[in-house]
Short mmCIF file of C-alpha atoms and ligand atoms in Angstrom, two decimals:
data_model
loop_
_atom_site.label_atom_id
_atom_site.label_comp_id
_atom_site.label_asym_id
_atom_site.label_seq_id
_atom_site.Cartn_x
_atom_site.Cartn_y
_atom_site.Cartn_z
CA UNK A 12 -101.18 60.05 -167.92
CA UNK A 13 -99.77 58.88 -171.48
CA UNK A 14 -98.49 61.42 -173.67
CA UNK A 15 -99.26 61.72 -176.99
CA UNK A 16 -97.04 61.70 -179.99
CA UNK A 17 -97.11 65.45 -181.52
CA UNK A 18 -96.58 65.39 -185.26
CA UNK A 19 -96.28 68.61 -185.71
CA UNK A 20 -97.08 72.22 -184.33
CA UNK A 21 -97.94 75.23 -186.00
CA UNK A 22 -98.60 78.69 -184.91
CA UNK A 23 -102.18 78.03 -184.47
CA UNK A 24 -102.64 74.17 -184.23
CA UNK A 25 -100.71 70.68 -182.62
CA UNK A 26 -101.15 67.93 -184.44
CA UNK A 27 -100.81 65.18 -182.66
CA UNK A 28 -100.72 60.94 -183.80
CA UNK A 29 -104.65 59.82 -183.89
CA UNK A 30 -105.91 56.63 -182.28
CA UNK A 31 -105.91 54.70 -184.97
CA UNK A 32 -103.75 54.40 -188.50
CA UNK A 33 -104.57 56.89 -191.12
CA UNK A 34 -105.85 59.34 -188.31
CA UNK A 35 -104.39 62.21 -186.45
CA UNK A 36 -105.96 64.67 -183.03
CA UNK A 37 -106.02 68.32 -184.44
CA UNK A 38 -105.51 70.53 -181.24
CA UNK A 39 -107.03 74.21 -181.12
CA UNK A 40 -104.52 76.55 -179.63
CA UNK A 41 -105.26 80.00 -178.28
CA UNK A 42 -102.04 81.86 -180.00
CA UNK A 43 -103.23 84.08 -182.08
CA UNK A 44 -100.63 85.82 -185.17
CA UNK A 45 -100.08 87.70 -188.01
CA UNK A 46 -97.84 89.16 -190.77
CA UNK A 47 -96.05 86.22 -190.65
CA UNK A 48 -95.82 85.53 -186.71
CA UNK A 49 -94.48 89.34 -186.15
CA UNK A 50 -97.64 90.04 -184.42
CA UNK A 51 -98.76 87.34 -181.48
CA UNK A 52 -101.10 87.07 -178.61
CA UNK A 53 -103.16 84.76 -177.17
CA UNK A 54 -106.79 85.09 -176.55
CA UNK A 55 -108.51 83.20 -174.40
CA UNK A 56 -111.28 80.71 -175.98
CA UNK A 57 -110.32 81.27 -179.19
CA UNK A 58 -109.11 77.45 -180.11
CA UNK A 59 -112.24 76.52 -178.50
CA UNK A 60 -114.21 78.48 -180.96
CA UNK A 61 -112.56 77.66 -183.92
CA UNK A 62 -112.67 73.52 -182.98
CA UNK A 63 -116.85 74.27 -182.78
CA UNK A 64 -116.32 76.81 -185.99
CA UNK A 65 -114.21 74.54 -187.99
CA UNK A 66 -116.31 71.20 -187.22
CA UNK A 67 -119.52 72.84 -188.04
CA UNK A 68 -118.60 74.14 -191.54
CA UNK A 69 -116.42 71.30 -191.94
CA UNK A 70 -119.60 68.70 -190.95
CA UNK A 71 -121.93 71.04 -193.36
CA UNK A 72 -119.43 70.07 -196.41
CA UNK A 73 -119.26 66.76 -195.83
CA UNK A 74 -123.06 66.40 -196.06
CA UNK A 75 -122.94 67.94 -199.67
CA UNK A 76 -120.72 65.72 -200.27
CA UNK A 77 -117.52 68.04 -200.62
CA UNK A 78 -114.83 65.58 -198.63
CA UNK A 79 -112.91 66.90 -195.78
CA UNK A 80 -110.56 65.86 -193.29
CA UNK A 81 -112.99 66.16 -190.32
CA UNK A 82 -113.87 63.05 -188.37
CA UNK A 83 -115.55 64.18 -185.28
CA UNK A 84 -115.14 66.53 -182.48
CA UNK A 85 -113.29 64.58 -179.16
CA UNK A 86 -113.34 67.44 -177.01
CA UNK A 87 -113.78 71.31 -176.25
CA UNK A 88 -110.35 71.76 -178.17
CA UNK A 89 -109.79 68.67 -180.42
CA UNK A 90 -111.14 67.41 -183.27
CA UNK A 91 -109.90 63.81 -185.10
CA UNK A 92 -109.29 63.99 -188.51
CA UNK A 93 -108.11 61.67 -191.28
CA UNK A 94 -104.53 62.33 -192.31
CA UNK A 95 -103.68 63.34 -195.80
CA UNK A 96 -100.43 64.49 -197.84
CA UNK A 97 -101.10 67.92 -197.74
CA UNK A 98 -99.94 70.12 -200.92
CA UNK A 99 -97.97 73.06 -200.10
CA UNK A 100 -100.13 75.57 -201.56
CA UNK A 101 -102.95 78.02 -199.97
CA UNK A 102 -105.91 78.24 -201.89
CA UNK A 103 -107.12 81.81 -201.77
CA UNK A 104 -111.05 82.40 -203.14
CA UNK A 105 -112.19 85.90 -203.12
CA UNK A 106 -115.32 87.33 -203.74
CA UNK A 107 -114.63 91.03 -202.72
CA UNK A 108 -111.51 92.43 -202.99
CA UNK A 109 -109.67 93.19 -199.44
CA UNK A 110 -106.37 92.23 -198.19
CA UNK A 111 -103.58 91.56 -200.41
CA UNK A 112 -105.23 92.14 -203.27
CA UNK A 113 -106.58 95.46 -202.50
CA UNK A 114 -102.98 95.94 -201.68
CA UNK A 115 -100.97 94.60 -205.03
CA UNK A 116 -103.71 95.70 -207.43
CA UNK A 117 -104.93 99.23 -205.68
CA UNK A 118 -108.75 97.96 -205.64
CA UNK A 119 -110.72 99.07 -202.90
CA UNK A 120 -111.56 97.05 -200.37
CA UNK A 121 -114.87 95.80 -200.27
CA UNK A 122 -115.12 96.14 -204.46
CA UNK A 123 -117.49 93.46 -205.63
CA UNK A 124 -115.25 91.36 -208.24
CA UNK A 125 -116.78 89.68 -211.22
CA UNK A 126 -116.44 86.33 -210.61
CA UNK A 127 -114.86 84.55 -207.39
CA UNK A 128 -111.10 84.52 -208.11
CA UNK A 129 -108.86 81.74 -207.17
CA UNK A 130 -105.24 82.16 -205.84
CA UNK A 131 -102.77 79.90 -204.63
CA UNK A 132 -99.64 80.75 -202.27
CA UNK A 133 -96.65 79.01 -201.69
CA UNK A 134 -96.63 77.64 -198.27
CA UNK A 135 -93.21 78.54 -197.06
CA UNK A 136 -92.94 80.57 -194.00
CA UNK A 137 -89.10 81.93 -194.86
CA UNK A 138 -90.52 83.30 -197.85
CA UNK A 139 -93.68 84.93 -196.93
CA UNK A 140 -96.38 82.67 -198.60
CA UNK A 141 -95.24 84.23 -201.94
CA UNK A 142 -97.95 84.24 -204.81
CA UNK A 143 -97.34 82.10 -207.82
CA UNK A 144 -99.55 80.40 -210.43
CA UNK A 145 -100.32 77.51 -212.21
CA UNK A 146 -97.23 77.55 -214.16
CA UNK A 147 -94.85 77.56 -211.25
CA UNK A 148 -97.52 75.19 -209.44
CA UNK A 149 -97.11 72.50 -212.14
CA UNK A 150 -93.18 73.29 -213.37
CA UNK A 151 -92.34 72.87 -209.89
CA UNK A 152 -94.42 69.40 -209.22
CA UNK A 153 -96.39 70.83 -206.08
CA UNK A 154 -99.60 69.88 -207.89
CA UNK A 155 -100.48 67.83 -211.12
CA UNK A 156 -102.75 69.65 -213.92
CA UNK A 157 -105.75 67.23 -212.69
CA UNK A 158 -104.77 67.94 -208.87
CA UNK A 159 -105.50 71.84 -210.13
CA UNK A 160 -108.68 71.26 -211.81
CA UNK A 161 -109.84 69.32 -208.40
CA UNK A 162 -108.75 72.28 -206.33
CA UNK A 163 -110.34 74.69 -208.20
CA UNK A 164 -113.29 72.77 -207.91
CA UNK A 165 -113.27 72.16 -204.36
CA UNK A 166 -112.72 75.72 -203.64
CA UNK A 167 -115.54 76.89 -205.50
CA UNK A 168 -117.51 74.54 -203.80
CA UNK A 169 -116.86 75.30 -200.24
CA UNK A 170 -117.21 78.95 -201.15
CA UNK A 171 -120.78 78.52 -202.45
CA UNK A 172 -121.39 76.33 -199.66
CA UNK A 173 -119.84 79.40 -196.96
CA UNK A 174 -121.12 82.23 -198.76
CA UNK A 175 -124.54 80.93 -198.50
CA UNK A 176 -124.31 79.84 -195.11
CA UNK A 177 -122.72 83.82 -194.20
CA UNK A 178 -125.18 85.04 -196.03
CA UNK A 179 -128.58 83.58 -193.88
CA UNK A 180 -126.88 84.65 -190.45
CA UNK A 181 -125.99 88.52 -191.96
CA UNK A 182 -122.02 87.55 -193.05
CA UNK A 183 -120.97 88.83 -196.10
CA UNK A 184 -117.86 86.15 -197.10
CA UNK A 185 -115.48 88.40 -198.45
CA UNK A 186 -112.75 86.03 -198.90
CA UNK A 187 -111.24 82.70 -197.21
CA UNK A 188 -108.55 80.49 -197.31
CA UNK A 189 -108.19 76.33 -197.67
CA UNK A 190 -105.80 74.09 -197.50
CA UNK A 191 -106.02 70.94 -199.46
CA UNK A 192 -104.72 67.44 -198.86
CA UNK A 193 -104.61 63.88 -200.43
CA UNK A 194 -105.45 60.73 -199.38
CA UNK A 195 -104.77 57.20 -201.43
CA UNK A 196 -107.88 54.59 -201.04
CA UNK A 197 -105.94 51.61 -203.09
CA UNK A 198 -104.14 53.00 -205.77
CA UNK A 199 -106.51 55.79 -206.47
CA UNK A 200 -105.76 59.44 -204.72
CA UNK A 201 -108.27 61.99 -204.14
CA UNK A 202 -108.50 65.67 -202.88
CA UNK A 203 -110.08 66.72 -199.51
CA UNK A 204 -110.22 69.81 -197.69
CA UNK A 205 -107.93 69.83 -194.31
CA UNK A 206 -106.72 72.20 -192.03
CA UNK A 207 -109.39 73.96 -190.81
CA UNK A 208 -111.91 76.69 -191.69
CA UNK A 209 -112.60 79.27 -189.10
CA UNK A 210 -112.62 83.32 -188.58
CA UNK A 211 -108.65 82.51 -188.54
CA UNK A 212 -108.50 82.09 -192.35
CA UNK A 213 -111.92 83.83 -193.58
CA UNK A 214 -113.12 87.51 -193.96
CA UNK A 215 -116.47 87.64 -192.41
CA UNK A 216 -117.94 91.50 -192.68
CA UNK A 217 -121.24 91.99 -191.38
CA UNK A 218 -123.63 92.27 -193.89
CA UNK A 219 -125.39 95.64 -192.34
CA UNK A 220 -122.71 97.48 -190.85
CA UNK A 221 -119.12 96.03 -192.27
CA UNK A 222 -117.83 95.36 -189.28
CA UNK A 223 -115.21 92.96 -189.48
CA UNK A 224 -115.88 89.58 -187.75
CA UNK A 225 -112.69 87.66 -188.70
CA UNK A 226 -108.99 87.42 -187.84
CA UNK A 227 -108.79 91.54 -189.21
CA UNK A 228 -109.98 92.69 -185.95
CA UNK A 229 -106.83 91.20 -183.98
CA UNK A 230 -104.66 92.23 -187.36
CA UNK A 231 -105.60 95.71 -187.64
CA UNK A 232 -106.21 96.75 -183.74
CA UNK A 233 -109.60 96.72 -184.34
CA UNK A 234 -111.40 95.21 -180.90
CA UNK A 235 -111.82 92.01 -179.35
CA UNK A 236 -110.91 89.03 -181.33
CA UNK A 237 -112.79 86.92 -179.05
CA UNK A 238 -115.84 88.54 -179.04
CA UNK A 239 -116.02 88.78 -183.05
CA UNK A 240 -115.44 85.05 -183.16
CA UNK A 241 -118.37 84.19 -180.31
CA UNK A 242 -120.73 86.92 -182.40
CA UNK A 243 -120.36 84.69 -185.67
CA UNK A 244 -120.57 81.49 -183.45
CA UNK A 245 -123.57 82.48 -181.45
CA UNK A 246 -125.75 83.56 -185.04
CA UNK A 247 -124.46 79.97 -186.44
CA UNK A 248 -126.01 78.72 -183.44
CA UNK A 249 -122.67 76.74 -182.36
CA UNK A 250 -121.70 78.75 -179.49
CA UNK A 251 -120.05 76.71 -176.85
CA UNK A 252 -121.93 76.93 -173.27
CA UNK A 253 -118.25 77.89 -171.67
CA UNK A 254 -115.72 78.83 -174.15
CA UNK A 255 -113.78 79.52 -171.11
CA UNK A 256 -113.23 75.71 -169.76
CA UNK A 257 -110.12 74.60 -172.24
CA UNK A 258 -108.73 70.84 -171.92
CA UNK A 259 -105.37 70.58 -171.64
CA UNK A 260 -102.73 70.15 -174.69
CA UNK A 261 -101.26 66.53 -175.24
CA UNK A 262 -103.03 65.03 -172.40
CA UNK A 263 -104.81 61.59 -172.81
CA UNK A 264 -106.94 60.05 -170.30
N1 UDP B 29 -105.22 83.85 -195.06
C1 UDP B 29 -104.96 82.85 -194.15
N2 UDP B 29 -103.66 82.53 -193.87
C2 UDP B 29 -102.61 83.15 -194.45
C3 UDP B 29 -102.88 84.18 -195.39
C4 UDP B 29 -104.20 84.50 -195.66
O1 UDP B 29 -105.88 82.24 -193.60
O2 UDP B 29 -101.46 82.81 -194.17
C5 UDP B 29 -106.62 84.19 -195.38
C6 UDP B 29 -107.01 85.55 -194.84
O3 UDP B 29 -107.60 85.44 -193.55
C7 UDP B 29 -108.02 86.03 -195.85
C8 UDP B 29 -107.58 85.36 -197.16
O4 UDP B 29 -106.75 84.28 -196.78
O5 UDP B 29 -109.30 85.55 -195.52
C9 UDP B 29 -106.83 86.28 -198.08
O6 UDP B 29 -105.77 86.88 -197.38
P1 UDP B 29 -104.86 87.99 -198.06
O7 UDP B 29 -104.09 87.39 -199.20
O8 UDP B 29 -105.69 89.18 -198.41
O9 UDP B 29 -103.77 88.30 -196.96
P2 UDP B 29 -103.54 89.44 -195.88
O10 UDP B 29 -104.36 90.63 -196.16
O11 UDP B 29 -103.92 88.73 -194.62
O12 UDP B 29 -102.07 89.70 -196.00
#
């Protein structure tokens, strides 16, 4: 058994080198966290159903033609993906307020906003993902003015594309998270969405009743993580026949 060259692990994710250049494995962990990695379990199935999670929404925007990172799905926790540069920001899009923002600005959660609002966060651990703008975004180089206008949008984009998708299974998308990368064909560079989307980095209420389907329930004590995640994969219709059977991490064949 070879082992295969991690490039990098995060609290939920391995990244490890892909089989050929330009390409990378994206391994689904089961660790679970939260403000910051105070708060950490691990729940059984859960990378499983965020590889099936993450390659279905990520498969739906590549057929409208919003570009991602997703290649194809290798196995029950691994997905191969093109690598890209990616910028150290979080884009934020929320359609209802909740979180943070209900937080910081003292709106109720669940207040319908006017228009989808775009955020970004630093992505820097030590400091907490602060909040910062445009200004800081382009006085501090993380992003070019035209990189900007692409992100904003891609992230509109993907949240029509999720709302609408939420919306026919009875999900109300309250808010989400991306993270966006570049890749260079020739001397050009564009902007595709990487990382992953999933329950892990969405707000998914249910439309009738509000309860929470997303990463909230593990945040706020409010159930079983697993079984919100398998209720919004079985009304996609991507729920894995055993969620339970897990490959191993960096193992090849
Ligand atoms: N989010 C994420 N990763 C983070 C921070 C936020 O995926 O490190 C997602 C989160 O799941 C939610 C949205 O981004 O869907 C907005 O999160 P918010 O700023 O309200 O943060 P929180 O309430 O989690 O502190």
């Amino acid at each position: 058994m070879a082992r295969r060259k991690k490039i990098y692990e995060g609290k939920a994710k391995i990244l490890y080198e892909g089989p050929e250049p330009g390409t990378l494995v994206q391994y689904f962990k089961d660790d679970a966290t939260a403000f910051n990695a105070e708060k950490h379990d691990v729940i059984d199935g859960k990378g499983v159903l965020n590889n099936r999670l993450s390659e279905f929404f990520m498969t739906g925007l590549n057929n409208i033609g919003v570009p991602t990172h997703f290649i194809r799905r290798l196995n029950m926790r691994e997905q191969l993906v093109r690598a890209c540069e990616i910028i150290p920001l979080e884009v934020v899009v929320r359609n209802f307020a909740a979180g943070s923002m209900s937080r910081r600005l003292g709106i109720d959660e669940g207040t319908p906003l006017p228009r989808p609002i775009v955020e970004y966060y630093f992505k820097d651990d030590k400091l907490g993902d602060p909040l910062v703008t445009e200004e800081h975004i382009a006085a501090f180089g993380w992003a070019s003015q035209q990189d900007l206008d692409d992100m904003v949008s891609l992230a509109l984009r993907v949240n029509d594309f999720l709302s609408g998708v939420m919306m026919a299974v009875g999900i109300r998308l309250v808010d989400f998270k991306i993270e966006i990368g570049r890749v260079y064909d020739g001397d050009f560079q564009r902007l595709i969405v990487a990382d992953e989307i999933s329950p892990d980095s969405c707000r998914l209420w249910d439309l009738q009743t509000g309860q929470r389907l997303d990463k909230d329930v593990f945040r706020r004590d409010l159930g079983d993580l697993s079984d919100a995640y398998t209720e919004v994969a079985r009304r996609l219709g991507v729920m894995p026949k055993n969620a339970a059977t897990a490959t191993k991490p960096h193992l090849i064949n």
